[in-house]
Amino acid sequence: MLYEIGAPPAERSSPIVVVESLVKRFGSFAALNDINLTVAKGEKIVLCGPSGSGKSTLIRCINHIEKHDGGRIVIDGIELTDRMADINSVRCEVGMVFQSFNLFPHLSVVENCMLAPMKVRGLSRPEAHDRAIGLLRKVRIHDQANKYPAHLSGGQQQRVAIARALCMQPKIMLFDEPTSALDPEMVKEVLETMVELAREGMTMVCVTHEMGFAREVADRVVFMDRGSIVEEGDPDTFFSAPRTERAKSFLSQIV
Ligand code: ADP
Ligand code: MG
């Protein structure tokens, strides 16, 4: 499959995310060490690297689930600080999809999608419902709208999680290994949803080892090891001719 991805170049100029000299420590351990990363509007970045290299921590810092200890993170012009007003306004702009879906088990699929737009964006119930159904339709799961998460397959739950994030109309979507908890037959349906989102021009940072997805969608692959960005490049170059020994060794293990 070959797709034409993303927005035209002119729209890609303004960065949605700027990460500068980012440091994150857990006690004396530096999980992130001098990370620099800029994500342009409409850009799709695939973040990969060995387990423990800091991928989730980076994604979590960008979403301010973790506080950073040094450096700067600027989301759509707003620097992440400890001020709650900033955190909340930034969180609205950043959609997050986790490995473990994290749907609210006591809410139906459609209610899962309606909650944040009503509470945070101030939509009325009917407005939130319409938007939720529209996005559930987009991920082809609107026929399950009144079920509870436990009654859906993993792939269906993950598509609901994507729809739920989209209901906030985020400027960027962050994915942290969205397919690694899924049975193999369900990986495809989730990746297809993500490819579709990419085609529509969404700005995306995806932690994934799905190389087919990376080759099809990524503008840039960023490879991390031990808390640092070690190498980055376009997917064809990165996968076929990695420059560093660490990337070579990592790729030899996942292929
Ligand atoms: P990845 O997602 O690349 O597998 P993580 O970002 O989850 O890596 O973790 C990076 C490093 O930070 C690992 O060594 C991990 O053990 C450590 N780490 C992550 N979260 C915490 C935490 N809450 N407390 C202490 N150490 C943590
Ligand atoms: Mg992780």
PDB file of C-alpha atoms and ligand atoms in Angstrom:
ATOM      1  CA  MET A   1       0.000   0.000   0.000  1.00  0.00           C
ATOM      2  CA  LEU A   2       1.261   3.432  -0.864  1.00  0.00           C
ATOM      3  CA  TYR A   3      -0.403   6.559   0.380  1.00  0.00           C
ATOM      4  CA  GLU A   4       0.099  10.229  -0.117  1.00  0.00           C
ATOM      5  CA  ILE A   5       0.606  11.431   3.388  1.00  0.00           C
ATOM      6  CA  GLY A   6       0.103  14.705   5.128  1.00  0.00           C
ATOM      7  CA  ALA A   7      -0.320  18.366   4.555  1.00  0.00           C
ATOM      8  CA  PRO A   8       1.449  20.307   1.803  1.00  0.00           C
ATOM      9  CA  PRO A   9       4.910  21.592   2.768  1.00  0.00           C
ATOM     10  CA  ALA A  10       3.810  25.187   3.349  1.00  0.00           C
ATOM     11  CA  GLU A  11       1.570  24.110   6.218  1.00  0.00           C
ATOM     12  CA  ARG A  12       4.335  22.174   7.870  1.00  0.00           C
ATOM     13  CA  SER A  13       6.426  25.116   8.911  1.00  0.00           C
ATOM     14  CA  SER A  14       5.111  26.014  12.381  1.00  0.00           C
ATOM     15  CA  PRO A  15       6.187  23.585  15.094  1.00  0.00           C
ATOM     16  CA  ILE A  16       3.513  22.025  17.287  1.00  0.00           C
ATOM     17  CA  VAL A  17       6.073  20.631  19.729  1.00  0.00           C
ATOM     18  CA  VAL A  18       9.472  22.009  20.632  1.00  0.00           C
ATOM     19  CA  VAL A  19      11.558  20.032  23.113  1.00  0.00           C
ATOM     20  CA  GLU A  20      14.857  21.641  24.103  1.00  0.00           C
ATOM     21  CA  SER A  21      17.617  20.167  26.264  1.00  0.00           C
ATOM     22  CA  LEU A  22      15.035  18.079  28.098  1.00  0.00           C
ATOM     23  CA  VAL A  23      16.124  16.261  31.248  1.00  0.00           C
ATOM     24  CA  LYS A  24      13.957  13.922  33.301  1.00  0.00           C
ATOM     25  CA  ARG A  25      15.273  12.154  36.389  1.00  0.00           C
ATOM     26  CA  PHE A  26      13.812   9.493  38.600  1.00  0.00           C
ATOM     27  CA  GLY A  27      15.837   9.998  41.786  1.00  0.00           C
ATOM     28  CA  SER A  28      19.441  10.081  40.646  1.00  0.00           C
ATOM     29  CA  PHE A  29      18.707   8.163  37.422  1.00  0.00           C
ATOM     30  CA  ALA A  30      18.445  10.278  34.271  1.00  0.00           C
ATOM     31  CA  ALA A  31      15.691   8.694  32.175  1.00  0.00           C
ATOM     32  CA  LEU A  32      15.998  11.518  29.606  1.00  0.00           C
ATOM     33  CA  ASN A  33      19.240  13.284  28.981  1.00  0.00           C
ATOM     34  CA  ASP A  34      19.424  16.393  26.815  1.00  0.00           C
ATOM     35  CA  ILE A  35      16.605  15.553  24.408  1.00  0.00           C
ATOM     36  CA  ASN A  36      16.035  17.955  21.509  1.00  0.00           C
ATOM     37  CA  LEU A  37      13.080  17.362  19.224  1.00  0.00           C
ATOM     38  CA  THR A  38      10.874  19.579  17.093  1.00  0.00           C
ATOM     39  CA  VAL A  39       7.631  18.318  15.585  1.00  0.00           C
ATOM     40  CA  ALA A  40       6.278  20.408  12.743  1.00  0.00           C
ATOM     41  CA  LYS A  41       2.583  20.792  12.021  1.00  0.00           C
ATOM     42  CA  GLY A  42       1.414  17.761  10.080  1.00  0.00           C
ATOM     43  CA  GLU A  43       4.619  15.848  10.705  1.00  0.00           C
ATOM     44  CA  LYS A  44       4.559  12.161  11.624  1.00  0.00           C
ATOM     45  CA  ILE A  45       7.356  10.905  13.831  1.00  0.00           C
ATOM     46  CA  VAL A  46       7.973   7.309  14.762  1.00  0.00           C
ATOM     47  CA  LEU A  47       9.901   6.937  17.991  1.00  0.00           C
ATOM     48  CA  CYS A  48      11.685   3.647  18.521  1.00  0.00           C
ATOM     49  CA  GLY A  49      14.398   2.148  20.647  1.00  0.00           C
ATOM     50  CA  PRO A  50      15.051  -0.627  23.138  1.00  0.00           C
ATOM     51  CA  SER A  51      12.895  -1.163  26.196  1.00  0.00           C
ATOM     52  CA  GLY A  52      13.870   1.302  28.927  1.00  0.00           C
ATOM     53  CA  SER A  53      15.367   3.830  26.509  1.00  0.00           C
ATOM     54  CA  GLY A  54      12.952   6.579  27.613  1.00  0.00           C
ATOM     55  CA  LYS A  55      10.310   6.577  24.853  1.00  0.00           C
ATOM     56  CA  SER A  56       7.310   6.504  27.201  1.00  0.00           C
ATOM     57  CA  THR A  57       8.921   9.020  29.520  1.00  0.00           C
ATOM     58  CA  LEU A  58       9.410  11.426  26.620  1.00  0.00           C
ATOM     59  CA  ILE A  59       5.809  11.016  25.465  1.00  0.00           C
ATOM     60  CA  ARG A  60       4.598  11.425  29.053  1.00  0.00           C
ATOM     61  CA  CYS A  61       6.642  14.612  29.499  1.00  0.00           C
ATOM     62  CA  ILE A  62       5.167  16.046  26.283  1.00  0.00           C
ATOM     63  CA  ASN A  63       1.705  15.365  27.680  1.00  0.00           C
ATOM     64  CA  HIS A  64       2.830  16.622  31.111  1.00  0.00           C
ATOM     65  CA  ILE A  65       1.864  13.373  32.816  1.00  0.00           C
ATOM     66  CA  GLU A  66       5.470  13.521  34.038  1.00  0.00           C
ATOM     67  CA  LYS A  67       7.135  16.767  35.062  1.00  0.00           C
ATOM     68  CA  HIS A  68      10.518  17.410  33.520  1.00  0.00           C
ATOM     69  CA  ASP A  69      13.537  18.449  35.564  1.00  0.00           C
ATOM     70  CA  GLY A  70      15.406  20.520  33.014  1.00  0.00           C
ATOM     71  CA  GLY A  71      15.056  22.074  29.593  1.00  0.00           C
ATOM     72  CA  ARG A  72      11.859  23.288  27.927  1.00  0.00           C
ATOM     73  CA  ILE A  73       8.770  21.846  26.297  1.00  0.00           C
ATOM     74  CA  VAL A  74       6.617  24.177  24.204  1.00  0.00           C
ATOM     75  CA  ILE A  75       3.316  22.917  22.801  1.00  0.00           C
ATOM     76  CA  ASP A  76       1.725  25.085  20.139  1.00  0.00           C
ATOM     77  CA  GLY A  77       3.436  28.156  21.556  1.00  0.00           C
ATOM     78  CA  ILE A  78       2.666  27.437  25.230  1.00  0.00           C
ATOM     79  CA  GLU A  79       5.557  26.430  27.461  1.00  0.00           C
ATOM     80  CA  LEU A  80       4.782  23.629  29.918  1.00  0.00           C
ATOM     81  CA  THR A  81       5.250  24.946  33.430  1.00  0.00           C
ATOM     82  CA  ASP A  82       3.710  23.967  36.754  1.00  0.00           C
ATOM     83  CA  ARG A  83       0.822  26.385  36.341  1.00  0.00           C
ATOM     84  CA  MET A  84      -2.435  24.427  36.188  1.00  0.00           C
ATOM     85  CA  ALA A  85      -4.053  26.741  33.654  1.00  0.00           C
ATOM     86  CA  ASP A  86      -1.257  26.024  31.218  1.00  0.00           C
ATOM     87  CA  ILE A  87      -1.298  22.315  31.868  1.00  0.00           C
ATOM     88  CA  ASN A  88      -5.018  22.017  31.237  1.00  0.00           C
ATOM     89  CA  SER A  89      -5.034  24.126  28.116  1.00  0.00           C
ATOM     90  CA  VAL A  90      -2.118  22.164  26.732  1.00  0.00           C
ATOM     91  CA  ARG A  91      -3.631  18.784  27.624  1.00  0.00           C
ATOM     92  CA  CYS A  92      -6.675  19.683  25.527  1.00  0.00           C
ATOM     93  CA  GLU A  93      -4.441  19.996  22.493  1.00  0.00           C
ATOM     94  CA  VAL A  94      -2.591  16.724  23.013  1.00  0.00           C
ATOM     95  CA  GLY A  95      -4.386  13.421  22.409  1.00  0.00           C
ATOM     96  CA  MET A  96      -2.862  10.348  23.970  1.00  0.00           C
ATOM     97  CA  VAL A  97      -3.351   6.665  23.187  1.00  0.00           C
ATOM     98  CA  PHE A  98      -1.763   4.105  25.491  1.00  0.00           C
ATOM     99  CA  GLN A  99      -0.746   0.492  25.059  1.00  0.00           C
ATOM    100  CA  SER A 100      -3.402  -0.567  27.571  1.00  0.00           C
ATOM    101  CA  PHE A 101      -6.352   1.420  26.097  1.00  0.00           C
ATOM    102  CA  ASN A 102      -7.262   2.961  29.493  1.00  0.00           C
ATOM    103  CA  LEU A 103     -10.974   3.294  28.705  1.00  0.00           C
ATOM    104  CA  PHE A 104     -13.287   4.017  31.630  1.00  0.00           C
ATOM    105  CA  PRO A 105     -14.786   0.566  32.348  1.00  0.00           C
ATOM    106  CA  HIS A 106     -17.986   1.890  33.941  1.00  0.00           C
ATOM    107  CA  LEU A 107     -18.892   4.055  30.936  1.00  0.00           C
ATOM    108  CA  SER A 108     -20.261   2.908  27.593  1.00  0.00           C
ATOM    109  CA  VAL A 109     -18.198   3.454  24.459  1.00  0.00           C
ATOM    110  CA  VAL A 110     -20.056   6.623  23.490  1.00  0.00           C
ATOM    111  CA  GLU A 111     -19.954   7.965  27.062  1.00  0.00           C
ATOM    112  CA  ASN A 112     -16.203   7.362  27.134  1.00  0.00           C
ATOM    113  CA  CYS A 113     -15.962   9.674  24.143  1.00  0.00           C
ATOM    114  CA  MET A 114     -18.370  12.313  25.500  1.00  0.00           C
ATOM    115  CA  LEU A 115     -16.893  12.843  28.965  1.00  0.00           C
ATOM    116  CA  ALA A 116     -13.888  15.090  28.318  1.00  0.00           C
ATOM    117  CA  PRO A 117     -15.507  17.234  25.605  1.00  0.00           C
ATOM    118  CA  MET A 118     -18.371  17.989  28.029  1.00  0.00           C
ATOM    119  CA  LYS A 119     -16.217  18.514  31.138  1.00  0.00           C
ATOM    120  CA  VAL A 120     -13.218  20.226  29.592  1.00  0.00           C
ATOM    121  CA  ARG A 121     -14.424  21.754  26.330  1.00  0.00           C
ATOM    122  CA  GLY A 122     -17.869  22.662  27.643  1.00  0.00           C
ATOM    123  CA  LEU A 123     -19.894  20.894  24.942  1.00  0.00           C
ATOM    124  CA  SER A 124     -23.558  20.185  25.651  1.00  0.00           C
ATOM    125  CA  ARG A 125     -24.609  16.534  25.887  1.00  0.00           C
ATOM    126  CA  PRO A 126     -26.164  16.469  22.406  1.00  0.00           C
ATOM    127  CA  GLU A 127     -23.120  18.182  20.898  1.00  0.00           C
ATOM    128  CA  ALA A 128     -20.751  15.774  22.611  1.00  0.00           C
ATOM    129  CA  HIS A 129     -22.922  12.837  21.533  1.00  0.00           C
ATOM    130  CA  ASP A 130     -22.959  13.939  17.889  1.00  0.00           C
ATOM    131  CA  ARG A 131     -19.222  14.459  17.837  1.00  0.00           C
ATOM    132  CA  ALA A 132     -18.615  11.097  19.543  1.00  0.00           C
ATOM    133  CA  ILE A 133     -20.810   9.190  17.111  1.00  0.00           C
ATOM    134  CA  GLY A 134     -19.140  10.926  14.179  1.00  0.00           C
ATOM    135  CA  LEU A 135     -15.675   9.922  15.327  1.00  0.00           C
ATOM    136  CA  LEU A 136     -16.766   6.411  16.292  1.00  0.00           C
ATOM    137  CA  ARG A 137     -18.082   6.109  12.749  1.00  0.00           C
ATOM    138  CA  LYS A 138     -14.742   7.291  11.431  1.00  0.00           C
ATOM    139  CA  VAL A 139     -12.973   4.454  13.261  1.00  0.00           C
ATOM    140  CA  ARG A 140     -15.795   2.162  12.106  1.00  0.00           C
ATOM    141  CA  ILE A 141     -17.094   1.220  15.509  1.00  0.00           C
ATOM    142  CA  HIS A 142     -20.271   3.294  15.883  1.00  0.00           C
ATOM    143  CA  ASP A 143     -22.355   0.120  15.924  1.00  0.00           C
ATOM    144  CA  GLN A 144     -20.774  -0.672  19.319  1.00  0.00           C
ATOM    145  CA  ALA A 145     -21.473   2.772  20.805  1.00  0.00           C
ATOM    146  CA  ASN A 146     -23.692   1.579  23.651  1.00  0.00           C
ATOM    147  CA  LYS A 147     -21.563  -1.370  24.730  1.00  0.00           C
ATOM    148  CA  TYR A 148     -19.132  -1.320  27.628  1.00  0.00           C
ATOM    149  CA  PRO A 149     -15.390  -1.591  26.964  1.00  0.00           C
ATOM    150  CA  ALA A 150     -15.140  -5.071  28.498  1.00  0.00           C
ATOM    151  CA  HIS A 151     -17.478  -6.392  25.796  1.00  0.00           C
ATOM    152  CA  LEU A 152     -15.199  -5.281  22.955  1.00  0.00           C
ATOM    153  CA  SER A 153     -12.086  -6.909  21.518  1.00  0.00           C
ATOM    154  CA  GLY A 154      -8.720  -5.304  22.170  1.00  0.00           C
ATOM    155  CA  GLY A 155      -8.576  -3.874  18.662  1.00  0.00           C
ATOM    156  CA  GLN A 156     -12.037  -2.384  19.049  1.00  0.00           C
ATOM    157  CA  GLN A 157     -11.140  -0.909  22.436  1.00  0.00           C
ATOM    158  CA  GLN A 158      -8.041   0.692  20.991  1.00  0.00           C
ATOM    159  CA  ARG A 159     -10.043   2.232  18.142  1.00  0.00           C
ATOM    160  CA  VAL A 160     -12.457   3.631  20.735  1.00  0.00           C
ATOM    161  CA  ALA A 161      -9.453   5.072  22.586  1.00  0.00           C
ATOM    162  CA  ILE A 162      -8.355   6.775  19.357  1.00  0.00           C
ATOM    163  CA  ALA A 163     -11.866   8.148  18.750  1.00  0.00           C
ATOM    164  CA  ARG A 164     -12.052   9.334  22.348  1.00  0.00           C
ATOM    165  CA  ALA A 165      -8.803  11.251  21.974  1.00  0.00           C
ATOM    166  CA  LEU A 166      -9.965  12.759  18.668  1.00  0.00           C
ATOM    167  CA  CYS A 167     -13.184  14.010  20.299  1.00  0.00           C
ATOM    168  CA  MET A 168     -11.060  16.676  22.013  1.00  0.00           C
ATOM    169  CA  GLN A 169      -9.944  17.895  18.579  1.00  0.00           C
ATOM    170  CA  PRO A 170      -6.267  17.755  19.547  1.00  0.00           C
ATOM    171  CA  LYS A 171      -3.520  19.425  17.564  1.00  0.00           C
ATOM    172  CA  ILE A 172      -1.246  16.429  18.004  1.00  0.00           C
ATOM    173  CA  MET A 173      -1.764  12.754  18.768  1.00  0.00           C
ATOM    174  CA  LEU A 174       0.732  10.781  20.832  1.00  0.00           C
ATOM    175  CA  PHE A 175       0.672   6.992  20.615  1.00  0.00           C
ATOM    176  CA  ASP A 176       2.636   4.829  23.048  1.00  0.00           C
ATOM    177  CA  GLU A 177       2.923   1.312  21.604  1.00  0.00           C
ATOM    178  CA  PRO A 178      -0.762   1.257  20.664  1.00  0.00           C
ATOM    179  CA  THR A 179      -0.619  -2.213  19.132  1.00  0.00           C
ATOM    180  CA  SER A 180       1.758  -4.082  21.404  1.00  0.00           C
ATOM    181  CA  ALA A 181      -0.944  -5.375  23.753  1.00  0.00           C
ATOM    182  CA  LEU A 182      -3.055  -6.662  20.841  1.00  0.00           C
ATOM    183  CA  ASP A 183      -3.396 -10.109  19.370  1.00  0.00           C
ATOM    184  CA  PRO A 184      -1.771 -10.177  15.925  1.00  0.00           C
ATOM    185  CA  GLU A 185      -5.061 -10.288  14.027  1.00  0.00           C
ATOM    186  CA  MET A 186      -6.133  -6.997  15.623  1.00  0.00           C
ATOM    187  CA  VAL A 187      -2.953  -5.054  14.972  1.00  0.00           C
ATOM    188  CA  LYS A 188      -3.929  -4.331  11.384  1.00  0.00           C
ATOM    189  CA  GLU A 189      -7.251  -2.654  12.137  1.00  0.00           C
ATOM    190  CA  VAL A 190      -5.598  -0.268  14.594  1.00  0.00           C
ATOM    191  CA  LEU A 191      -2.701   0.516  12.254  1.00  0.00           C
ATOM    192  CA  GLU A 192      -5.161   1.193   9.429  1.00  0.00           C
ATOM    193  CA  THR A 193      -6.970   3.693  11.640  1.00  0.00           C
ATOM    194  CA  MET A 194      -3.659   5.388  12.398  1.00  0.00           C
ATOM    195  CA  VAL A 195      -2.667   5.471   8.722  1.00  0.00           C
ATOM    196  CA  GLU A 196      -5.992   7.091   7.897  1.00  0.00           C
ATOM    197  CA  LEU A 197      -5.402   9.732  10.566  1.00  0.00           C
ATOM    198  CA  ALA A 198      -1.949  10.373   9.142  1.00  0.00           C
ATOM    199  CA  ARG A 199      -3.383  10.787   5.655  1.00  0.00           C
ATOM    200  CA  GLU A 200      -5.753  13.436   6.949  1.00  0.00           C
ATOM    201  CA  GLY A 201      -2.770  15.488   8.073  1.00  0.00           C
ATOM    202  CA  MET A 202      -2.794  14.879  11.829  1.00  0.00           C
ATOM    203  CA  THR A 203       0.471  15.658  13.595  1.00  0.00           C
ATOM    204  CA  MET A 204       1.569  12.410  15.220  1.00  0.00           C
ATOM    205  CA  VAL A 205       4.299  11.044  17.454  1.00  0.00           C
ATOM    206  CA  CYS A 206       4.064   7.266  17.593  1.00  0.00           C
ATOM    207  CA  VAL A 207       6.128   4.935  19.719  1.00  0.00           C
ATOM    208  CA  THR A 208       5.944   1.730  17.742  1.00  0.00           C
ATOM    209  CA  HIS A 209       8.116  -1.035  16.384  1.00  0.00           C
ATOM    210  CA  GLU A 210       5.757  -1.631  13.477  1.00  0.00           C
ATOM    211  CA  MET A 211       8.193  -1.013  10.661  1.00  0.00           C
ATOM    212  CA  GLY A 212       5.581  -1.310   7.926  1.00  0.00           C
ATOM    213  CA  PHE A 213       3.666   1.527   9.553  1.00  0.00           C
ATOM    214  CA  ALA A 214       6.846   3.566   9.973  1.00  0.00           C
ATOM    215  CA  ARG A 215       7.840   3.134   6.345  1.00  0.00           C
ATOM    216  CA  GLU A 216       4.370   4.019   5.128  1.00  0.00           C
ATOM    217  CA  VAL A 217       3.649   6.985   7.343  1.00  0.00           C
ATOM    218  CA  ALA A 218       6.687   8.419   9.123  1.00  0.00           C
ATOM    219  CA  ASP A 219       8.391  11.553   7.877  1.00  0.00           C
ATOM    220  CA  ARG A 220      11.109  10.837  10.393  1.00  0.00           C
ATOM    221  CA  VAL A 221      12.182   7.928  12.571  1.00  0.00           C
ATOM    222  CA  VAL A 222      13.769   8.934  15.861  1.00  0.00           C
ATOM    223  CA  PHE A 223      15.825   6.255  17.580  1.00  0.00           C
ATOM    224  CA  MET A 224      16.450   6.482  21.325  1.00  0.00           C
ATOM    225  CA  ASP A 225      18.795   4.568  23.559  1.00  0.00           C
ATOM    226  CA  ARG A 226      19.550   5.078  27.257  1.00  0.00           C
ATOM    227  CA  GLY A 227      17.702   8.352  27.547  1.00  0.00           C
ATOM    228  CA  SER A 228      19.164  10.020  24.467  1.00  0.00           C
ATOM    229  CA  ILE A 229      18.252  10.465  20.826  1.00  0.00           C
ATOM    230  CA  VAL A 230      21.007   8.523  19.109  1.00  0.00           C
ATOM    231  CA  GLU A 231      19.955   8.734  15.480  1.00  0.00           C
ATOM    232  CA  GLU A 232      17.176  10.077  13.308  1.00  0.00           C
ATOM    233  CA  GLY A 233      16.361  10.003   9.659  1.00  0.00           C
ATOM    234  CA  ASP A 234      13.783   9.191   7.031  1.00  0.00           C
ATOM    235  CA  PRO A 235      12.407   5.654   7.442  1.00  0.00           C
ATOM    236  CA  ASP A 236      13.977   4.151   4.323  1.00  0.00           C
ATOM    237  CA  THR A 237      17.439   5.318   5.286  1.00  0.00           C
ATOM    238  CA  PHE A 238      17.049   4.448   8.945  1.00  0.00           C
ATOM    239  CA  PHE A 239      15.778   0.927   8.391  1.00  0.00           C
ATOM    240  CA  SER A 240      18.012  -0.012   5.479  1.00  0.00           C
ATOM    241  CA  ALA A 241      21.200   1.822   6.433  1.00  0.00           C
ATOM    242  CA  PRO A 242      21.317   2.757  10.126  1.00  0.00           C
ATOM    243  CA  ARG A 243      24.469   4.687  10.950  1.00  0.00           C
ATOM    244  CA  THR A 244      25.087   3.811  14.580  1.00  0.00           C
ATOM    245  CA  GLU A 245      25.994   0.425  16.039  1.00  0.00           C
ATOM    246  CA  ARG A 246      23.235   0.823  18.617  1.00  0.00           C
ATOM    247  CA  ALA A 247      20.569   1.266  15.935  1.00  0.00           C
ATOM    248  CA  LYS A 248      21.978  -1.642  13.925  1.00  0.00           C
ATOM    249  CA  SER A 249      21.891  -3.889  16.954  1.00  0.00           C
ATOM    250  CA  PHE A 250      18.336  -2.788  17.825  1.00  0.00           C
ATOM    251  CA  LEU A 251      17.079  -3.363  14.285  1.00  0.00           C
ATOM    252  CA  SER A 252      18.690  -6.802  14.079  1.00  0.00           C
ATOM    253  CA  GLN A 253      16.599  -7.780  17.106  1.00  0.00           C
ATOM    254  CA  ILE A 254      13.224  -6.552  15.916  1.00  0.00           C
ATOM    255  CA  VAL A 255      13.346  -7.732  12.299  1.00  0.00           C
TER     256      VAL A 255
HETATM  257  P1  ADP B   1      10.608   2.849  27.265  1.00  0.00           P
HETATM  258  O1  ADP B   1       9.240   3.392  27.106  1.00  0.00           O
HETATM  259  O2  ADP B   1      11.557   3.269  26.195  1.00  0.00           O
HETATM  260  O3  ADP B   1      10.618   1.354  27.451  1.00  0.00           O
HETATM  261  P2  ADP B   1      10.534   4.267  29.773  1.00  0.00           P
HETATM  262  O4  ADP B   1      10.397   5.676  29.372  1.00  0.00           O
HETATM  263  O5  ADP B   1       9.324   3.568  30.263  1.00  0.00           O
HETATM  264  O6  ADP B   1      11.229   3.434  28.614  1.00  0.00           O
HETATM  265  O7  ADP B   1      11.620   4.164  30.915  1.00  0.00           O
HETATM  266  C1  ADP B   1      12.905   4.760  30.809  1.00  0.00           C
HETATM  267  C2  ADP B   1      13.672   4.486  32.085  1.00  0.00           C
HETATM  268  O8  ADP B   1      13.103   5.205  33.163  1.00  0.00           O
HETATM  269  C3  ADP B   1      13.681   3.018  32.480  1.00  0.00           C
HETATM  270  O9  ADP B   1      14.935   2.705  33.036  1.00  0.00           O
HETATM  271  C4  ADP B   1      12.617   2.956  33.555  1.00  0.00           C
HETATM  272  O10 ADP B   1      12.875   1.938  34.467  1.00  0.00           O
HETATM  273  C5  ADP B   1      12.721   4.337  34.203  1.00  0.00           C
HETATM  274  N1  ADP B   1      11.442   4.773  34.736  1.00  0.00           N
HETATM  275  C6  ADP B   1      10.313   5.028  34.031  1.00  0.00           C
HETATM  276  N2  ADP B   1       9.332   5.454  34.832  1.00  0.00           N
HETATM  277  C7  ADP B   1       9.838   5.461  36.097  1.00  0.00           C
HETATM  278  C8  ADP B   1       9.312   5.811  37.384  1.00  0.00           C
HETATM  279  N3  ADP B   1       8.055   6.244  37.521  1.00  0.00           N
HETATM  280  N4  ADP B   1      10.127   5.668  38.447  1.00  0.00           N
HETATM  281  C9  ADP B   1      11.406   5.249  38.311  1.00  0.00           C
HETATM  282  N5  ADP B   1      11.963   4.916  37.124  1.00  0.00           N
HETATM  283  C10 ADP B   1      11.194   5.021  36.029  1.00  0.00           C
HETATM  284 MG    MG B   2       7.419   2.427  26.954  1.00  0.00          MG
END
